[in-house]
Amino acid sequence: MTKRILLLVSLAVVLAGCAKNQGLYQWGEYQETLFVVYHEPAEKEQALKNYLEFVETGGTLTHPIAPGLFAEAGTFMLEQGDVDSAVKYYRMEYDAWPESQPMLGMLIENLEARQ
Amino acid sequence: MKMLKLCLVLFAVTLAAGCATTADPNRLDAFHDAAPKSVLVLPPVNMTTDVQGTTSVLATLPFYLAEKGYYVFPVNTVKTLLEYEGYYEPAEAHAAPPEQLANLFKADSILYVTIHEWTSRYLVLSTTTEVDFEYRIVNADGAELWAARQRMTYTPDNNSTGNPIFDLVAMAVTAAMERAAPNYLPLTRQANALTFYGVNGVPPGPYSPVYDEYYKRLETAE
């Protein structure tokens, strides 16, 4: 019985998840995260942690993580002084979006030369 | 008095209808010729006194253009890199030669937004929030491809635009945003949605499922 309820609940969660994703991409809490980073320093640490967890999911085939969002994770890490993580996220953006390659290729090269 | 009001309404309707029908069918020619694949969104220039205007509007912009099918350069990464390059204020980046900025990021086009209004008027019984944005997309050489101006007002308890599609786009506002800017963000999103998805919006970008069909139809129309 409990199993059945669990199944129903997870089904509802899945369906709700689908309903939220009618566009091309997954955005997670992107706007909210930027807003917190800019205006709410007290909540910044938690918001960044949630944001990184979101981009780590990598999105799905039908709804990939929106363009730019891996690179933003990289920049958040760069601001924290974590160059290794920054490069890791910049590479994810680089691999996902050819349009980002001139900008990020240069950035990754410069960051690695600095290390 | 009633007559005067009626006349005013009729006048407004005529004006609105007039605008809709006189839209220049060739206004997107330059855009179609350039067919940009990527958009560099610069931090908006804020002409108001609200210090949160620039970053708040900046955060809302990528969603619309990316879902329209464009690669949108990561706005906070761009903002940070521009600061490293010495463009500390949005106005400095807006004043820089567009071809220089486009070349720095290898972007096909640049979106400039100016915030003309971002204010809340606290009246006796209600608060009216007003936003007024000017949008401009230029290609990598600086030639204008598309421009729009959007002014909207919002009074709580009357938060429907009258258009169910735009009401849907105005998503739920999360806690942190609500505390800081209760009325601005839904209004900003509606203004963006109306601007980019409305009758005078931007054409679909290369990641849009209707992109090929759209440009094919243009070719056959010529």
mmCIF file of C-alpha atoms in Angstrom:
data_model
loop_
_atom_site.group_PDB
_atom_site.id
_atom_site.type_symbol
_atom_site.label_atom_id
_atom_site.label_comp_id
_atom_site.label_asym_id
_atom_site.label_seq_id
_atom_site.Cartn_x
_atom_site.Cartn_y
_atom_site.Cartn_z
ATOM 1 C CA MET A 1 0.000 0.000 0.000
ATOM 2 C CA THR A 2 2.668 2.490 1.002
ATOM 3 C CA LYS A 3 4.547 1.480 -2.121
ATOM 4 C CA ARG A 4 1.581 2.385 -4.232
ATOM 5 C CA ILE A 5 1.252 5.788 -2.583
ATOM 6 C CA LEU A 6 4.955 6.358 -3.090
ATOM 7 C CA LEU A 7 4.552 5.509 -6.758
ATOM 8 C CA LEU A 8 1.635 7.912 -7.123
ATOM 9 C CA VAL A 9 3.532 10.678 -5.380
ATOM 10 C CA SER A 10 6.629 10.211 -7.539
ATOM 11 C CA LEU A 11 4.445 10.119 -10.632
ATOM 12 C CA ALA A 12 2.851 13.409 -9.591
ATOM 13 C CA VAL A 13 6.300 14.898 -9.026
ATOM 14 C CA VAL A 14 7.447 13.750 -12.455
ATOM 15 C CA LEU A 15 4.346 15.154 -14.111
ATOM 16 C CA ALA A 16 4.698 18.453 -12.272
ATOM 17 C CA GLY A 17 8.298 18.539 -13.415
ATOM 18 C CA CYS A 18 7.231 18.033 -17.020
ATOM 19 C CA ALA A 19 4.601 20.735 -16.793
ATOM 20 C CA LYS A 20 7.245 23.256 -15.755
ATOM 21 C CA ASN A 21 9.401 22.452 -18.769
ATOM 22 C CA GLN A 22 7.486 23.478 -21.846
ATOM 23 C CA GLY A 23 10.289 25.607 -23.231
ATOM 24 C CA LEU A 24 13.535 24.523 -24.840
ATOM 25 C CA TYR A 25 15.686 24.443 -21.717
ATOM 26 C CA GLN A 26 16.008 23.814 -18.033
ATOM 27 C CA TRP A 27 16.761 27.004 -16.120
ATOM 28 C CA GLY A 28 16.634 25.846 -12.509
ATOM 29 C CA GLU A 29 16.719 28.882 -10.230
ATOM 30 C CA TYR A 30 18.959 30.902 -12.557
ATOM 31 C CA GLN A 31 17.300 34.306 -12.242
ATOM 32 C CA GLU A 32 16.846 33.853 -8.519
ATOM 33 C CA THR A 33 20.514 32.886 -8.108
ATOM 34 C CA LEU A 34 21.735 35.974 -9.969
ATOM 35 C CA PHE A 35 19.396 38.094 -7.901
ATOM 36 C CA VAL A 36 20.725 36.653 -4.650
ATOM 37 C CA VAL A 37 24.352 37.023 -5.799
ATOM 38 C CA TYR A 38 23.744 40.690 -6.625
ATOM 39 C CA HIS A 39 21.473 41.723 -3.791
ATOM 40 C CA GLU A 40 21.301 39.214 -0.939
ATOM 41 C CA PRO A 41 24.800 38.400 0.346
ATOM 42 C CA ALA A 42 23.431 36.530 3.378
ATOM 43 C CA GLU A 43 21.825 33.898 1.139
ATOM 44 C CA LYS A 44 24.592 33.720 -1.433
ATOM 45 C CA GLU A 45 26.373 30.605 -0.154
ATOM 46 C CA GLN A 46 23.216 28.465 -0.080
ATOM 47 C CA ALA A 47 22.007 29.771 -3.444
ATOM 48 C CA LEU A 48 25.346 28.962 -5.110
ATOM 49 C CA LYS A 49 25.369 25.480 -3.595
ATOM 50 C CA ASN A 50 21.879 24.822 -4.994
ATOM 51 C CA TYR A 51 22.835 26.291 -8.348
ATOM 52 C CA LEU A 52 25.923 24.081 -8.712
ATOM 53 C CA GLU A 53 23.859 21.013 -7.804
ATOM 54 C CA PHE A 54 21.407 21.994 -10.528
ATOM 55 C CA VAL A 55 24.001 22.426 -13.290
ATOM 56 C CA GLU A 56 25.696 19.167 -12.222
ATOM 57 C CA THR A 57 22.494 17.323 -13.186
ATOM 58 C CA GLY A 58 23.404 18.214 -16.779
ATOM 59 C CA GLY A 59 19.791 18.534 -17.899
ATOM 60 C CA THR A 60 18.076 16.022 -20.176
ATOM 61 C CA LEU A 61 18.281 15.233 -23.876
ATOM 62 C CA THR A 62 15.009 16.988 -24.624
ATOM 63 C CA HIS A 63 15.608 19.847 -22.173
ATOM 64 C CA PRO A 64 19.309 20.582 -21.782
ATOM 65 C CA ILE A 65 20.630 23.112 -19.304
ATOM 66 C CA ALA A 66 20.043 26.551 -20.869
ATOM 67 C CA PRO A 67 22.894 28.228 -22.787
ATOM 68 C CA GLY A 68 25.288 30.162 -20.578
ATOM 69 C CA LEU A 69 24.412 28.445 -17.325
ATOM 70 C CA PHE A 70 27.549 26.264 -17.056
ATOM 71 C CA ALA A 71 29.724 29.307 -17.727
ATOM 72 C CA GLU A 72 27.912 31.265 -15.006
ATOM 73 C CA ALA A 73 28.780 28.463 -12.570
ATOM 74 C CA GLY A 74 32.398 28.850 -13.667
ATOM 75 C CA THR A 75 32.340 32.591 -13.007
ATOM 76 C CA PHE A 76 30.784 32.092 -9.565
ATOM 77 C CA MET A 77 33.656 29.722 -8.748
ATOM 78 C CA LEU A 78 36.239 32.114 -10.173
ATOM 79 C CA GLU A 79 34.924 34.846 -7.877
ATOM 80 C CA GLN A 80 35.410 32.460 -4.956
ATOM 81 C CA GLY A 81 39.025 31.919 -6.042
ATOM 82 C CA ASP A 82 38.405 28.280 -7.031
ATOM 83 C CA VAL A 83 40.133 28.265 -10.424
ATOM 84 C CA ASP A 84 40.000 24.455 -10.860
ATOM 85 C CA SER A 85 36.217 24.349 -10.513
ATOM 86 C CA ALA A 86 35.872 27.460 -12.684
ATOM 87 C CA VAL A 87 37.805 25.778 -15.505
ATOM 88 C CA LYS A 88 35.728 22.617 -15.089
ATOM 89 C CA TYR A 89 32.439 24.508 -15.596
ATOM 90 C CA TYR A 90 33.868 26.642 -18.405
ATOM 91 C CA ARG A 91 34.802 23.406 -20.193
ATOM 92 C CA MET A 92 31.245 22.117 -19.785
ATOM 93 C CA GLU A 93 29.925 25.266 -21.458
ATOM 94 C CA TYR A 94 32.623 25.030 -24.137
ATOM 95 C CA ASP A 95 31.625 21.446 -24.963
ATOM 96 C CA ALA A 96 27.889 22.159 -24.940
ATOM 97 C CA TRP A 97 27.780 25.401 -26.990
ATOM 98 C CA PRO A 98 30.081 26.048 -29.977
ATOM 99 C CA GLU A 99 29.171 29.773 -29.884
ATOM 100 C CA SER A 100 30.946 30.039 -26.523
ATOM 101 C CA GLN A 101 34.213 28.515 -27.731
ATOM 102 C CA PRO A 102 36.155 31.639 -28.838
ATOM 103 C CA MET A 103 35.424 33.422 -25.544
ATOM 104 C CA LEU A 104 35.876 30.419 -23.261
ATOM 105 C CA GLY A 105 38.850 28.931 -25.123
ATOM 106 C CA MET A 106 40.747 32.142 -24.388
ATOM 107 C CA LEU A 107 39.516 32.289 -20.805
ATOM 108 C CA ILE A 108 40.417 28.664 -20.039
ATOM 109 C CA GLU A 109 43.849 29.105 -21.596
ATOM 110 C CA ASN A 110 44.560 32.222 -19.542
ATOM 111 C CA LEU A 111 43.337 30.644 -16.309
ATOM 112 C CA GLU A 112 45.454 27.526 -16.854
ATOM 113 C CA ALA A 113 48.523 29.619 -17.707
ATOM 114 C CA ARG A 114 48.085 31.485 -14.415
ATOM 115 C CA GLN A 115 48.131 28.291 -12.354
ATOM 116 C CA MET B 1 -17.954 64.111 -18.891
ATOM 117 C CA LYS B 2 -18.990 60.606 -19.893
ATOM 118 C CA MET B 3 -18.833 61.617 -23.515
ATOM 119 C CA LEU B 4 -15.343 62.950 -23.059
ATOM 120 C CA LYS B 5 -14.215 59.628 -21.526
ATOM 121 C CA LEU B 6 -15.770 57.668 -24.346
ATOM 122 C CA CYS B 7 -14.027 59.859 -26.877
ATOM 123 C CA LEU B 8 -10.744 59.310 -25.076
ATOM 124 C CA VAL B 9 -11.191 55.543 -25.153
ATOM 125 C CA LEU B 10 -12.138 55.587 -28.829
ATOM 126 C CA PHE B 11 -9.147 57.773 -29.556
ATOM 127 C CA ALA B 12 -6.848 55.348 -27.734
ATOM 128 C CA VAL B 13 -8.299 52.380 -29.621
ATOM 129 C CA THR B 14 -7.856 54.126 -32.959
ATOM 130 C CA LEU B 15 -4.307 54.994 -32.048
ATOM 131 C CA ALA B 16 -3.506 51.413 -31.037
ATOM 132 C CA ALA B 17 -5.158 49.949 -34.124
ATOM 133 C CA GLY B 18 -3.369 52.479 -36.274
ATOM 134 C CA CYS B 19 -0.022 51.441 -34.865
ATOM 135 C CA ALA B 20 -0.736 47.773 -35.455
ATOM 136 C CA THR B 21 -1.611 48.154 -39.113
ATOM 137 C CA THR B 22 1.049 50.661 -40.051
ATOM 138 C CA ALA B 23 3.910 48.449 -38.807
ATOM 139 C CA ASP B 24 6.572 48.414 -41.496
ATOM 140 C CA PRO B 25 6.631 44.949 -43.138
ATOM 141 C CA ASN B 26 10.281 45.481 -44.039
ATOM 142 C CA ARG B 27 11.373 46.433 -40.554
ATOM 143 C CA LEU B 28 13.038 43.032 -40.037
ATOM 144 C CA ASP B 29 14.945 42.973 -43.343
ATOM 145 C CA ALA B 30 18.280 43.816 -41.745
ATOM 146 C CA PHE B 31 17.691 41.200 -39.052
ATOM 147 C CA HIS B 32 16.837 38.506 -41.612
ATOM 148 C CA ASP B 33 19.927 39.355 -43.679
ATOM 149 C CA ALA B 34 22.185 39.146 -40.644
ATOM 150 C CA ALA B 35 20.396 36.084 -39.152
ATOM 151 C CA PRO B 36 22.443 36.257 -35.923
ATOM 152 C CA LYS B 37 23.041 33.022 -34.008
ATOM 153 C CA SER B 38 24.234 34.503 -30.745
ATOM 154 C CA VAL B 39 23.410 37.559 -28.641
ATOM 155 C CA LEU B 40 25.718 39.397 -26.267
ATOM 156 C CA VAL B 41 23.539 41.035 -23.602
ATOM 157 C CA LEU B 42 25.245 44.076 -22.084
ATOM 158 C CA PRO B 43 24.349 45.223 -18.566
ATOM 159 C CA PRO B 44 21.452 47.684 -19.000
ATOM 160 C CA VAL B 45 22.080 51.403 -18.560
ATOM 161 C CA ASN B 46 19.909 52.623 -15.705
ATOM 162 C CA MET B 47 18.558 56.176 -16.014
ATOM 163 C CA THR B 48 16.646 55.908 -12.728
ATOM 164 C CA THR B 49 17.877 56.235 -9.160
ATOM 165 C CA ASP B 50 17.115 52.640 -8.129
ATOM 166 C CA VAL B 51 20.480 50.936 -7.643
ATOM 167 C CA GLN B 52 19.048 47.442 -8.206
ATOM 168 C CA GLY B 53 17.657 48.239 -11.637
ATOM 169 C CA THR B 54 20.604 47.204 -13.802
ATOM 170 C CA THR B 55 21.315 43.827 -12.226
ATOM 171 C CA SER B 56 17.646 42.924 -11.783
ATOM 172 C CA VAL B 57 16.774 43.589 -15.412
ATOM 173 C CA LEU B 58 19.992 41.898 -16.552
ATOM 174 C CA ALA B 59 19.011 38.689 -14.731
ATOM 175 C CA THR B 60 15.639 38.534 -16.505
ATOM 176 C CA LEU B 61 16.856 39.009 -20.095
ATOM 177 C CA PRO B 62 18.590 35.718 -21.109
ATOM 178 C CA PHE B 63 15.471 33.573 -20.672
ATOM 179 C CA TYR B 64 13.476 35.193 -23.480
ATOM 180 C CA LEU B 65 16.188 35.269 -26.130
ATOM 181 C CA ALA B 66 17.482 31.780 -25.357
ATOM 182 C CA GLU B 67 13.999 30.260 -25.428
ATOM 183 C CA LYS B 68 13.536 32.099 -28.731
ATOM 184 C CA GLY B 69 16.444 30.023 -30.063
ATOM 185 C CA TYR B 70 19.585 32.142 -29.664
ATOM 186 C CA TYR B 71 22.810 31.396 -27.880
ATOM 187 C CA VAL B 72 22.815 34.049 -25.174
ATOM 188 C CA PHE B 73 26.220 34.798 -23.743
ATOM 189 C CA PRO B 74 26.180 34.233 -19.955
ATOM 190 C CA VAL B 75 25.207 37.681 -18.655
ATOM 191 C CA ASN B 76 27.029 37.609 -15.330
ATOM 192 C CA THR B 77 30.160 36.164 -16.926
ATOM 193 C CA VAL B 78 30.020 38.910 -19.568
ATOM 194 C CA LYS B 79 29.490 41.565 -16.881
ATOM 195 C CA THR B 80 32.497 40.216 -14.954
ATOM 196 C CA LEU B 81 34.737 40.015 -18.028
ATOM 197 C CA LEU B 82 33.738 43.527 -19.097
ATOM 198 C CA GLU B 83 34.814 44.772 -15.672
ATOM 199 C CA TYR B 84 38.174 42.982 -16.077
ATOM 200 C CA GLU B 85 38.491 44.759 -19.443
ATOM 201 C CA GLY B 86 37.933 48.124 -17.770
ATOM 202 C CA TYR B 87 34.248 48.713 -18.537
ATOM 203 C CA TYR B 88 33.141 49.232 -14.951
ATOM 204 C CA GLU B 89 29.855 51.009 -15.664
ATOM 205 C CA PRO B 90 27.137 49.844 -18.071
ATOM 206 C CA ALA B 91 27.268 53.264 -19.784
ATOM 207 C CA GLU B 92 30.968 52.731 -20.586
ATOM 208 C CA ALA B 93 30.237 49.430 -22.322
ATOM 209 C CA HIS B 94 27.287 50.987 -24.172
ATOM 210 C CA ALA B 95 29.557 53.788 -25.396
ATOM 211 C CA ALA B 96 32.266 51.398 -26.624
ATOM 212 C CA PRO B 97 32.434 50.607 -30.357
ATOM 213 C CA PRO B 98 30.043 47.647 -30.899
ATOM 214 C CA GLU B 99 32.449 45.919 -33.303
ATOM 215 C CA GLN B 100 35.090 45.936 -30.548
ATOM 216 C CA LEU B 101 32.733 44.287 -28.032
ATOM 217 C CA ALA B 102 31.377 41.804 -30.567
ATOM 218 C CA ASN B 103 34.943 40.854 -31.483
ATOM 219 C CA LEU B 104 35.970 40.454 -27.838
ATOM 220 C CA PHE B 105 33.328 37.746 -27.349
ATOM 221 C CA LYS B 106 32.930 36.700 -31.009
ATOM 222 C CA ALA B 107 29.230 37.515 -30.760
ATOM 223 C CA ASP B 108 26.950 37.887 -33.814
ATOM 224 C CA SER B 109 24.814 40.579 -32.232
ATOM 225 C CA ILE B 110 24.562 42.793 -29.151
ATOM 226 C CA LEU B 111 21.474 43.668 -27.110
ATOM 227 C CA TYR B 112 21.468 47.123 -25.507
ATOM 228 C CA VAL B 113 18.792 47.857 -22.924
ATOM 229 C CA THR B 114 18.187 51.240 -21.310
ATOM 230 C CA ILE B 115 15.991 51.504 -18.226
ATOM 231 C CA HIS B 116 14.074 54.761 -18.503
ATOM 232 C CA GLU B 117 11.642 54.067 -15.685
ATOM 233 C CA TRP B 118 11.737 51.677 -12.731
ATOM 234 C CA THR B 119 9.647 53.317 -10.056
ATOM 235 C CA SER B 120 6.939 52.613 -7.536
ATOM 236 C CA ARG B 121 4.521 55.354 -6.572
ATOM 237 C CA TYR B 122 2.957 54.788 -3.200
ATOM 238 C CA LEU B 123 -0.505 56.265 -3.347
ATOM 239 C CA VAL B 124 -3.087 56.267 -0.580
ATOM 240 C CA LEU B 125 -4.801 53.007 -1.410
ATOM 241 C CA SER B 126 -2.470 51.299 -3.841
ATOM 242 C CA THR B 127 1.042 51.186 -5.208
ATOM 243 C CA THR B 128 1.618 51.686 -8.876
ATOM 244 C CA THR B 129 4.837 50.406 -10.362
ATOM 245 C CA GLU B 130 6.047 51.615 -13.696
ATOM 246 C CA VAL B 131 8.791 50.283 -15.949
ATOM 247 C CA ASP B 132 9.931 51.720 -19.257
ATOM 248 C CA PHE B 133 12.623 49.917 -21.232
ATOM 249 C CA GLU B 134 14.302 50.653 -24.522
ATOM 250 C CA TYR B 135 15.725 47.627 -26.367
ATOM 251 C CA ARG B 136 18.107 47.639 -29.306
ATOM 252 C CA ILE B 137 19.861 44.779 -31.123
ATOM 253 C CA VAL B 138 22.778 45.589 -33.424
ATOM 254 C CA ASN B 139 24.922 43.249 -35.495
ATOM 255 C CA ALA B 140 28.655 42.737 -35.020
ATOM 256 C CA ASP B 141 29.324 45.848 -37.158
ATOM 257 C CA GLY B 142 27.027 48.026 -35.089
ATOM 258 C CA ALA B 143 24.186 48.273 -37.644
ATOM 259 C CA GLU B 144 20.757 48.251 -36.027
ATOM 260 C CA LEU B 145 18.783 45.034 -36.587
ATOM 261 C CA TRP B 146 15.810 45.540 -34.290
ATOM 262 C CA ALA B 147 14.559 48.028 -31.718
ATOM 263 C CA ALA B 148 11.631 48.276 -29.332
ATOM 264 C CA ARG B 149 10.342 50.353 -26.467
ATOM 265 C CA GLN B 150 8.105 48.969 -23.734
ATOM 266 C CA ARG B 151 6.384 50.912 -21.004
ATOM 267 C CA MET B 152 4.146 49.137 -18.509
ATOM 268 C CA THR B 153 2.407 49.943 -15.277
ATOM 269 C CA TYR B 154 1.216 47.551 -12.625
ATOM 270 C CA THR B 155 -1.132 47.962 -9.718
ATOM 271 C CA PRO B 156 -1.523 44.957 -7.405
ATOM 272 C CA ASP B 157 -4.964 43.283 -7.411
ATOM 273 C CA ASN B 158 -5.056 44.013 -11.076
ATOM 274 C CA ASN B 159 -2.147 41.882 -12.125
ATOM 275 C CA SER B 160 -3.584 40.548 -15.355
ATOM 276 C CA THR B 161 -2.386 41.999 -18.627
ATOM 277 C CA GLY B 162 -5.665 40.979 -20.224
ATOM 278 C CA ASN B 163 -3.685 38.607 -22.400
ATOM 279 C CA PRO B 164 -3.642 35.033 -21.054
ATOM 280 C CA ILE B 165 -0.398 34.201 -22.857
ATOM 281 C CA PHE B 166 1.542 36.980 -21.204
ATOM 282 C CA ASP B 167 -0.050 36.212 -17.860
ATOM 283 C CA LEU B 168 1.342 32.688 -18.165
ATOM 284 C CA VAL B 169 4.815 33.968 -18.896
ATOM 285 C CA ALA B 170 4.781 36.084 -15.758
ATOM 286 C CA MET B 171 6.081 33.304 -13.555
ATOM 287 C CA ALA B 172 5.839 32.953 -9.835
ATOM 288 C CA VAL B 173 8.158 35.259 -7.963
ATOM 289 C CA THR B 174 10.366 33.535 -5.444
ATOM 290 C CA ALA B 175 10.901 34.653 -1.882
ATOM 291 C CA ALA B 176 14.129 36.638 -2.172
ATOM 292 C CA MET B 177 12.864 38.585 -5.146
ATOM 293 C CA GLU B 178 9.552 39.280 -3.494
ATOM 294 C CA ARG B 179 11.226 40.815 -0.473
ATOM 295 C CA ALA B 180 13.461 43.053 -2.522
ATOM 296 C CA ALA B 181 11.305 43.994 -5.468
ATOM 297 C CA PRO B 182 7.707 42.876 -5.040
ATOM 298 C CA ASN B 183 6.297 44.493 -8.153
ATOM 299 C CA TYR B 184 9.184 45.185 -10.474
ATOM 300 C CA LEU B 185 10.095 41.683 -11.541
ATOM 301 C CA PRO B 186 6.727 40.361 -12.719
ATOM 302 C CA LEU B 187 6.319 43.609 -14.618
ATOM 303 C CA THR B 188 9.822 43.415 -16.070
ATOM 304 C CA ARG B 189 9.152 39.862 -17.253
ATOM 305 C CA GLN B 190 5.874 40.890 -18.833
ATOM 306 C CA ALA B 191 7.592 43.770 -20.589
ATOM 307 C CA ASN B 192 10.300 41.398 -21.865
ATOM 308 C CA ALA B 193 7.760 38.795 -22.982
ATOM 309 C CA LEU B 194 5.675 41.368 -24.822
ATOM 310 C CA THR B 195 8.773 42.864 -26.435
ATOM 311 C CA PHE B 196 10.457 39.672 -27.597
ATOM 312 C CA TYR B 197 7.382 37.479 -28.236
ATOM 313 C CA GLY B 198 4.771 40.102 -29.225
ATOM 314 C CA VAL B 199 3.782 41.226 -32.733
ATOM 315 C CA ASN B 200 6.949 43.291 -33.099
ATOM 316 C CA GLY B 201 9.170 40.688 -31.447
ATOM 317 C CA VAL B 202 12.387 39.103 -32.689
ATOM 318 C CA PRO B 203 12.455 36.290 -35.295
ATOM 319 C CA PRO B 204 13.250 32.733 -34.091
ATOM 320 C CA GLY B 205 16.908 31.834 -33.567
ATOM 321 C CA PRO B 206 18.794 28.751 -34.830
ATOM 322 C CA TYR B 207 17.929 26.551 -31.814
ATOM 323 C CA SER B 208 14.205 27.183 -32.278
ATOM 324 C CA PRO B 209 12.222 24.256 -33.726
ATOM 325 C CA VAL B 210 10.540 26.681 -36.161
ATOM 326 C CA TYR B 211 13.773 28.369 -37.333
ATOM 327 C CA ASP B 212 14.205 26.479 -40.629
ATOM 328 C CA GLU B 213 10.549 26.808 -41.527
ATOM 329 C CA TYR B 214 10.612 30.541 -40.737
ATOM 330 C CA TYR B 215 13.555 31.332 -43.016
ATOM 331 C CA LYS B 216 12.290 29.002 -45.749
ATOM 332 C CA ARG B 217 8.965 30.845 -45.756
ATOM 333 C CA LEU B 218 10.838 34.135 -46.099
ATOM 334 C CA GLU B 219 12.704 32.845 -49.132
ATOM 335 C CA THR B 220 9.553 31.691 -50.890
ATOM 336 C CA ALA B 221 7.851 34.999 -50.092
ATOM 337 C CA GLU B 222 10.543 36.916 -51.935
#
